[in-house]
Amino acid sequence: MGVDTFRFCPAKELERQPPGQQWLIDSLWGKSAVGLIGGQPKCCKSWLGLDMAVSVASATPCMGKFQVKSSGSVLVFLAEDGFAAVRNRIEAICSHRGLDINMLDLYAITEQIIRLDLAGDQQRLEATVKVLRPKLLVLDPLVRLHSGDENSAADISLLLGFLRQLQRTYNTAIVLVHHASKKHRAQPGQALRGSSDLHAFGDSNAYLTRKDDRIVLTLEHRAAKPLDPFDVQLISDDDGSATHLELASCQQSESILSDRLLPLLMCAGRPLTRTSIREKLKVNNQKLGDTLTDLEAKGAII
């Protein structure tokens, strides 16, 4: 019996790459990109992953700034948080954006433990992705998703190979949340714990670094020039509710407010009073009035 060949085709028949970078979230994460959110503990890695998840599931801007270019269902698994805590975080982000969690196209895996270095769990995750066809899969954190040695290139490459196969088969973006070491490195990606294969794996990567009382977000893309690093912050309303991540330098700016306001108006299906808009967006009357006037002048609303 002869040996089967690998599949092959002439170069002219290979799929064409669309011109320019295709984005899942503009400038933040590539469409169908795999990669990592990395950083030391307490740097808001999980908050960023959930912010991306809510954004893609609701077609609202990530961190109030970055437009979603390809919205759809999202699947998340947060291995270190109880299910109630995960829901609380999602509801907090929804509250800030004026979203109804009941209308959110976001799903959470409710298993206690997943080990993606085991064939059985790989098969179950693939079956779940096949059913939901998510635009984005968030797995948090990597260290809780396998029982191998994260310093072993052999162990890690097998796990990453499975995730790459999942991405290519179902055209889904995958975000792995991963810890960084405490040692200083010239490039944030070099500080990721474990095998260097992790850094090389990412089509898009996001690194959160704490510098004094600041949190700096640094982006990497395989096929596009990244934005310069910028500060982000985790903030809440005065009563501690509506906790969310946003750009520190643009808090409550008109540009961010308009990015939040327009989706709210479009999705409402009916006229909204200024009072109801203020309550949903948690914004003062003067700021809202200025933004409404600006949008009306630009013809964005009537």
Coordinates of C-alpha atoms in Angstrom, one line a residue:
M1 CA 0.0 0.0 0.0
G2 CA 1.4 3.4 -1.0
V3 CA 1.9 6.3 1.5
D4 CA -0.5 9.2 1.2
T5 CA 1.0 12.5 0.3
F6 CA 0.5 15.8 2.1
R7 CA -2.1 18.0 0.5
F8 CA -0.6 20.5 -1.8
C9 CA -1.6 22.9 -4.6
P10 CA 0.1 25.3 -7.1
A11 CA 1.1 28.7 -5.5
K12 CA -1.3 30.5 -7.9
E13 CA -4.2 28.6 -6.2
L14 CA -3.4 29.6 -2.6
E15 CA -5.9 31.8 -0.9
R16 CA -5.3 35.6 -1.4
Q17 CA -4.5 37.7 1.6
P18 CA -6.9 40.8 1.6
P19 CA -4.9 44.1 1.3
G20 CA -4.0 45.6 4.7
Q21 CA -4.4 44.2 8.2
Q22 CA -7.8 42.8 8.9
W23 CA -9.0 43.6 12.4
L24 CA -11.2 41.9 15.0
I25 CA -10.8 45.0 17.1
D26 CA -9.3 48.0 15.3
S27 CA -5.6 48.4 16.0
L28 CA -5.9 46.1 19.1
W29 CA -6.4 42.6 17.9
G30 CA -6.2 41.0 14.4
K31 CA -9.1 39.2 12.8
S32 CA -8.8 35.5 13.6
A33 CA -5.5 36.3 15.3
V34 CA -4.0 34.1 18.1
G35 CA -1.9 35.6 20.8
L36 CA -1.4 36.5 24.4
I37 CA -2.4 39.1 27.0
G38 CA 0.7 39.0 29.2
G39 CA 1.6 40.8 32.4
Q40 CA 2.4 40.4 36.1
P41 CA -0.3 39.8 38.6
K42 CA -2.8 42.6 39.4
C43 CA -2.2 44.3 36.0
C44 CA -5.8 43.9 34.8
K45 CA -5.1 41.1 32.3
S46 CA -8.5 39.4 33.0
W47 CA -10.3 42.8 32.8
L48 CA -8.8 43.4 29.3
G49 CA -9.7 39.9 28.1
L50 CA -13.3 40.4 29.3
D51 CA -13.5 43.9 27.9
M52 CA -12.5 42.5 24.5
A53 CA -15.1 39.7 24.9
V54 CA -17.9 42.1 25.7
S55 CA -16.9 44.4 22.9
V56 CA -16.9 41.7 20.2
A57 CA -20.2 40.2 21.6
S58 CA -21.9 43.6 21.6
A59 CA -20.2 45.4 18.8
T60 CA -19.3 48.2 21.2
P61 CA -15.8 49.8 21.4
C62 CA -13.2 48.1 23.5
M63 CA -12.2 50.3 26.4
G64 CA -14.5 52.9 24.9
K65 CA -12.0 53.6 22.1
F66 CA -11.2 50.7 19.8
Q67 CA -14.0 49.9 17.3
V68 CA -15.0 46.3 16.7
K69 CA -14.7 45.4 13.0
S70 CA -16.0 41.8 13.2
S71 CA -18.6 41.2 15.9
G72 CA -20.2 37.9 16.8
S73 CA -20.5 35.3 19.5
V74 CA -17.7 35.0 22.1
L75 CA -16.6 32.1 24.3
V76 CA -14.6 32.5 27.5
F77 CA -13.1 30.3 30.2
L78 CA -11.7 32.0 33.4
A79 CA -10.1 29.2 35.3
E80 CA -9.2 31.2 38.4
D81 CA -12.5 33.0 39.0
G82 CA -15.8 31.6 40.3
F83 CA -18.7 31.8 38.0
A84 CA -20.4 34.4 40.1
A85 CA -17.3 36.6 40.0
V86 CA -17.1 36.2 36.2
R87 CA -20.7 37.3 35.9
N88 CA -20.2 40.3 38.2
R89 CA -17.3 41.5 36.0
I90 CA -19.3 41.1 32.8
E91 CA -22.3 42.9 34.3
A92 CA -20.0 45.7 35.5
I93 CA -18.7 46.3 32.0
C94 CA -22.3 46.0 30.6
S95 CA -23.5 48.6 33.2
H96 CA -20.8 51.0 32.1
R97 CA -21.8 50.7 28.4
G98 CA -25.6 50.6 29.0
L99 CA -25.8 47.0 27.7
D100 CA -28.2 44.3 28.8
I101 CA -26.4 41.0 29.7
N102 CA -29.5 39.1 28.6
M103 CA -28.9 40.3 25.1
L104 CA -25.1 39.7 25.1
D105 CA -23.8 37.0 22.6
L106 CA -21.3 35.9 25.2
Y107 CA -20.8 32.4 26.6
A108 CA -18.8 31.1 29.5
I109 CA -17.5 27.5 29.8
T110 CA -18.7 26.3 33.2
E111 CA -16.3 23.3 33.8
Q112 CA -14.2 23.4 36.9
I113 CA -11.0 22.2 35.2
I114 CA -9.8 22.1 31.6
R115 CA -6.5 20.5 30.6
L116 CA -5.8 21.3 27.0
D117 CA -2.8 19.0 26.9
L118 CA -5.2 16.1 27.2
A119 CA -6.8 14.7 24.1
G120 CA -10.3 14.4 25.6
D121 CA -10.4 18.0 26.7
Q122 CA -9.1 19.1 23.3
Q123 CA -11.9 17.2 21.6
R124 CA -14.5 18.7 23.9
L125 CA -13.2 22.3 23.4
E126 CA -13.2 21.8 19.6
A127 CA -16.7 20.4 19.7
T128 CA -17.8 23.4 21.7
V129 CA -16.2 25.8 19.2
K130 CA -17.8 23.9 16.4
V131 CA -21.2 24.5 17.9
L132 CA -20.9 28.1 18.8
R133 CA -18.5 29.3 16.0
P134 CA -17.2 32.2 18.2
K135 CA -15.4 35.1 16.7
L136 CA -13.3 35.2 19.8
L137 CA -12.2 32.6 22.3
V138 CA -10.6 33.8 25.6
L139 CA -8.7 31.4 27.8
D140 CA -7.5 32.7 31.2
P141 CA -4.9 31.9 32.4
L142 CA -2.7 29.6 30.4
V143 CA -1.0 28.1 33.5
R144 CA -4.4 26.6 34.6
L145 CA -5.0 25.0 31.2
H146 CA -2.4 22.3 31.1
S147 CA -0.4 20.0 33.3
G148 CA 2.9 20.2 31.4
D149 CA 6.1 22.1 31.9
E150 CA 5.7 25.7 30.7
N151 CA 9.4 25.9 30.3
S152 CA 9.4 22.9 28.0
A153 CA 9.3 23.8 24.3
A154 CA 8.0 20.3 23.5
D155 CA 5.1 20.6 26.0
I156 CA 4.1 24.1 25.0
S157 CA 4.5 23.6 21.3
L158 CA 2.0 20.8 21.3
L159 CA -0.5 22.9 23.2
L160 CA 0.0 25.9 21.0
G161 CA -0.2 23.7 17.9
F162 CA -3.7 22.5 19.0
L163 CA -4.9 26.1 19.4
R164 CA -3.5 27.1 16.0
Q165 CA -5.3 24.2 14.4
L166 CA -8.5 25.4 16.2
Q167 CA -8.0 28.9 14.9
R168 CA -7.4 27.8 11.3
T169 CA -10.3 25.3 11.2
Y170 CA -12.9 27.6 12.7
N171 CA -11.6 31.0 11.8
T172 CA -11.8 32.2 15.4
A173 CA -9.5 34.6 17.2
I174 CA -7.9 33.2 20.4
V175 CA -6.6 35.2 23.4
L176 CA -4.5 33.4 26.0
V177 CA -4.0 35.2 29.2
H178 CA -0.5 34.5 30.6
H179 CA 1.7 35.6 33.4
A180 CA 5.0 37.5 33.0
S181 CA 8.1 37.1 35.2
K182 CA 9.2 39.8 37.6
K183 CA 12.5 40.2 35.8
H184 CA 12.9 43.3 33.7
R185 CA 13.3 42.8 30.0
A186 CA 13.9 45.3 27.1
Q187 CA 10.8 44.0 25.3
P188 CA 7.6 43.0 27.2
G189 CA 7.2 39.8 25.2
Q190 CA 10.6 38.6 26.5
A191 CA 9.3 38.7 30.1
L192 CA 6.6 36.1 29.5
R193 CA 7.0 33.1 31.8
G194 CA 8.0 29.8 30.2
S195 CA 9.1 28.8 26.7
S196 CA 10.1 31.4 24.1
D197 CA 7.6 29.6 21.8
L198 CA 4.8 31.6 23.6
H199 CA 6.2 34.9 22.4
A200 CA 6.7 33.6 18.9
F201 CA 3.2 32.2 18.8
G202 CA 1.2 35.4 18.7
D203 CA -0.2 37.2 15.7
S204 CA -1.4 39.9 18.1
N205 CA -0.1 40.3 21.6
A206 CA -0.9 42.7 24.4
Y207 CA 1.3 43.3 27.4
L208 CA 0.3 45.1 30.6
T209 CA 3.1 46.5 32.7
R210 CA 2.8 48.4 36.0
K211 CA 5.0 51.4 36.3
D212 CA 4.6 53.1 39.7
D213 CA 0.9 53.9 39.8
R214 CA 0.4 53.5 36.1
I215 CA -0.5 50.5 33.9
V216 CA 1.0 50.6 30.4
L217 CA -0.5 48.6 27.5
T218 CA 2.0 47.7 24.8
L219 CA 0.8 46.0 21.6
E220 CA 2.4 43.7 19.0
H221 CA 1.2 42.6 15.6
R222 CA 2.8 40.2 13.2
A223 CA 1.3 42.0 10.1
A224 CA 0.8 45.6 11.2
K225 CA 2.6 48.4 12.9
P226 CA 1.5 48.7 16.5
L227 CA 0.3 51.8 18.3
D228 CA 2.7 53.4 20.7
P229 CA 2.3 52.2 24.3
F230 CA -0.4 53.9 26.2
D231 CA -1.8 54.0 29.8
V232 CA -5.0 52.3 30.9
Q233 CA -6.8 52.4 34.2
L234 CA -9.4 50.4 36.0
I235 CA -12.2 52.7 37.3
S236 CA -15.6 52.5 38.9
D237 CA -18.5 54.7 39.7
D238 CA -18.6 56.5 43.0
D239 CA -20.6 53.6 44.5
G240 CA -18.1 51.0 43.3
S241 CA -20.3 49.7 40.5
A242 CA -19.7 49.6 36.7
T243 CA -16.0 48.8 37.0
H244 CA -14.3 48.8 33.7
L245 CA -11.0 49.4 31.9
E246 CA -10.4 52.5 29.8
L247 CA -7.6 54.7 28.4
A248 CA -6.2 56.8 31.2
S249 CA -5.4 59.8 29.0
C250 CA -8.8 59.9 27.4
Q251 CA -11.2 59.4 30.4
Q252 CA -14.6 61.0 29.6
S253 CA -13.3 62.6 26.4
E254 CA -15.8 63.6 23.8
S255 CA -14.4 61.1 21.3
I256 CA -14.9 58.2 23.7
L257 CA -18.3 59.4 24.8
S258 CA -19.4 59.6 21.1
D259 CA -18.2 56.1 20.6
R260 CA -20.4 54.9 23.4
L261 CA -23.3 57.2 22.6
L262 CA -23.9 56.3 19.0
P263 CA -24.3 52.5 19.5
L264 CA -26.7 53.2 22.4
L265 CA -28.9 55.4 20.2
M266 CA -28.8 53.0 17.3
C267 CA -29.7 50.0 19.4
A268 CA -32.4 51.7 21.5
G269 CA -35.1 51.3 18.8
R270 CA -36.9 54.4 20.2
P271 CA -36.1 58.0 21.2
L272 CA -34.2 58.3 24.5
T273 CA -34.5 61.2 26.9
R274 CA -31.3 62.9 28.0
T275 CA -31.9 61.7 31.5
S276 CA -32.0 58.1 30.5
I277 CA -28.9 58.5 28.4
R278 CA -27.1 60.1 31.3
E279 CA -28.1 57.2 33.6
K280 CA -27.0 54.6 31.1
L281 CA -23.6 56.2 30.2
K282 CA -22.9 57.6 33.7
V283 CA -21.9 61.0 32.2
N284 CA -22.6 64.5 33.4
N285 CA -25.2 66.7 31.6
Q286 CA -22.7 69.3 30.3
K287 CA -20.5 66.7 28.7
L288 CA -23.5 64.9 27.2
G289 CA -24.9 68.1 25.8
D290 CA -21.6 69.1 24.2
T291 CA -21.3 65.7 22.6
L292 CA -24.9 65.7 21.3
T293 CA -24.4 69.1 19.8
D294 CA -21.1 68.0 18.1
L295 CA -22.7 64.8 16.7
E296 CA -25.7 66.8 15.4
A297 CA -23.4 69.3 13.7
K298 CA -21.6 66.4 12.0
G299 CA -24.9 64.9 10.8
A300 CA -24.4 61.8 12.8
I301 CA -27.7 62.3 14.6
I302 CA -30.8 64.4 13.9

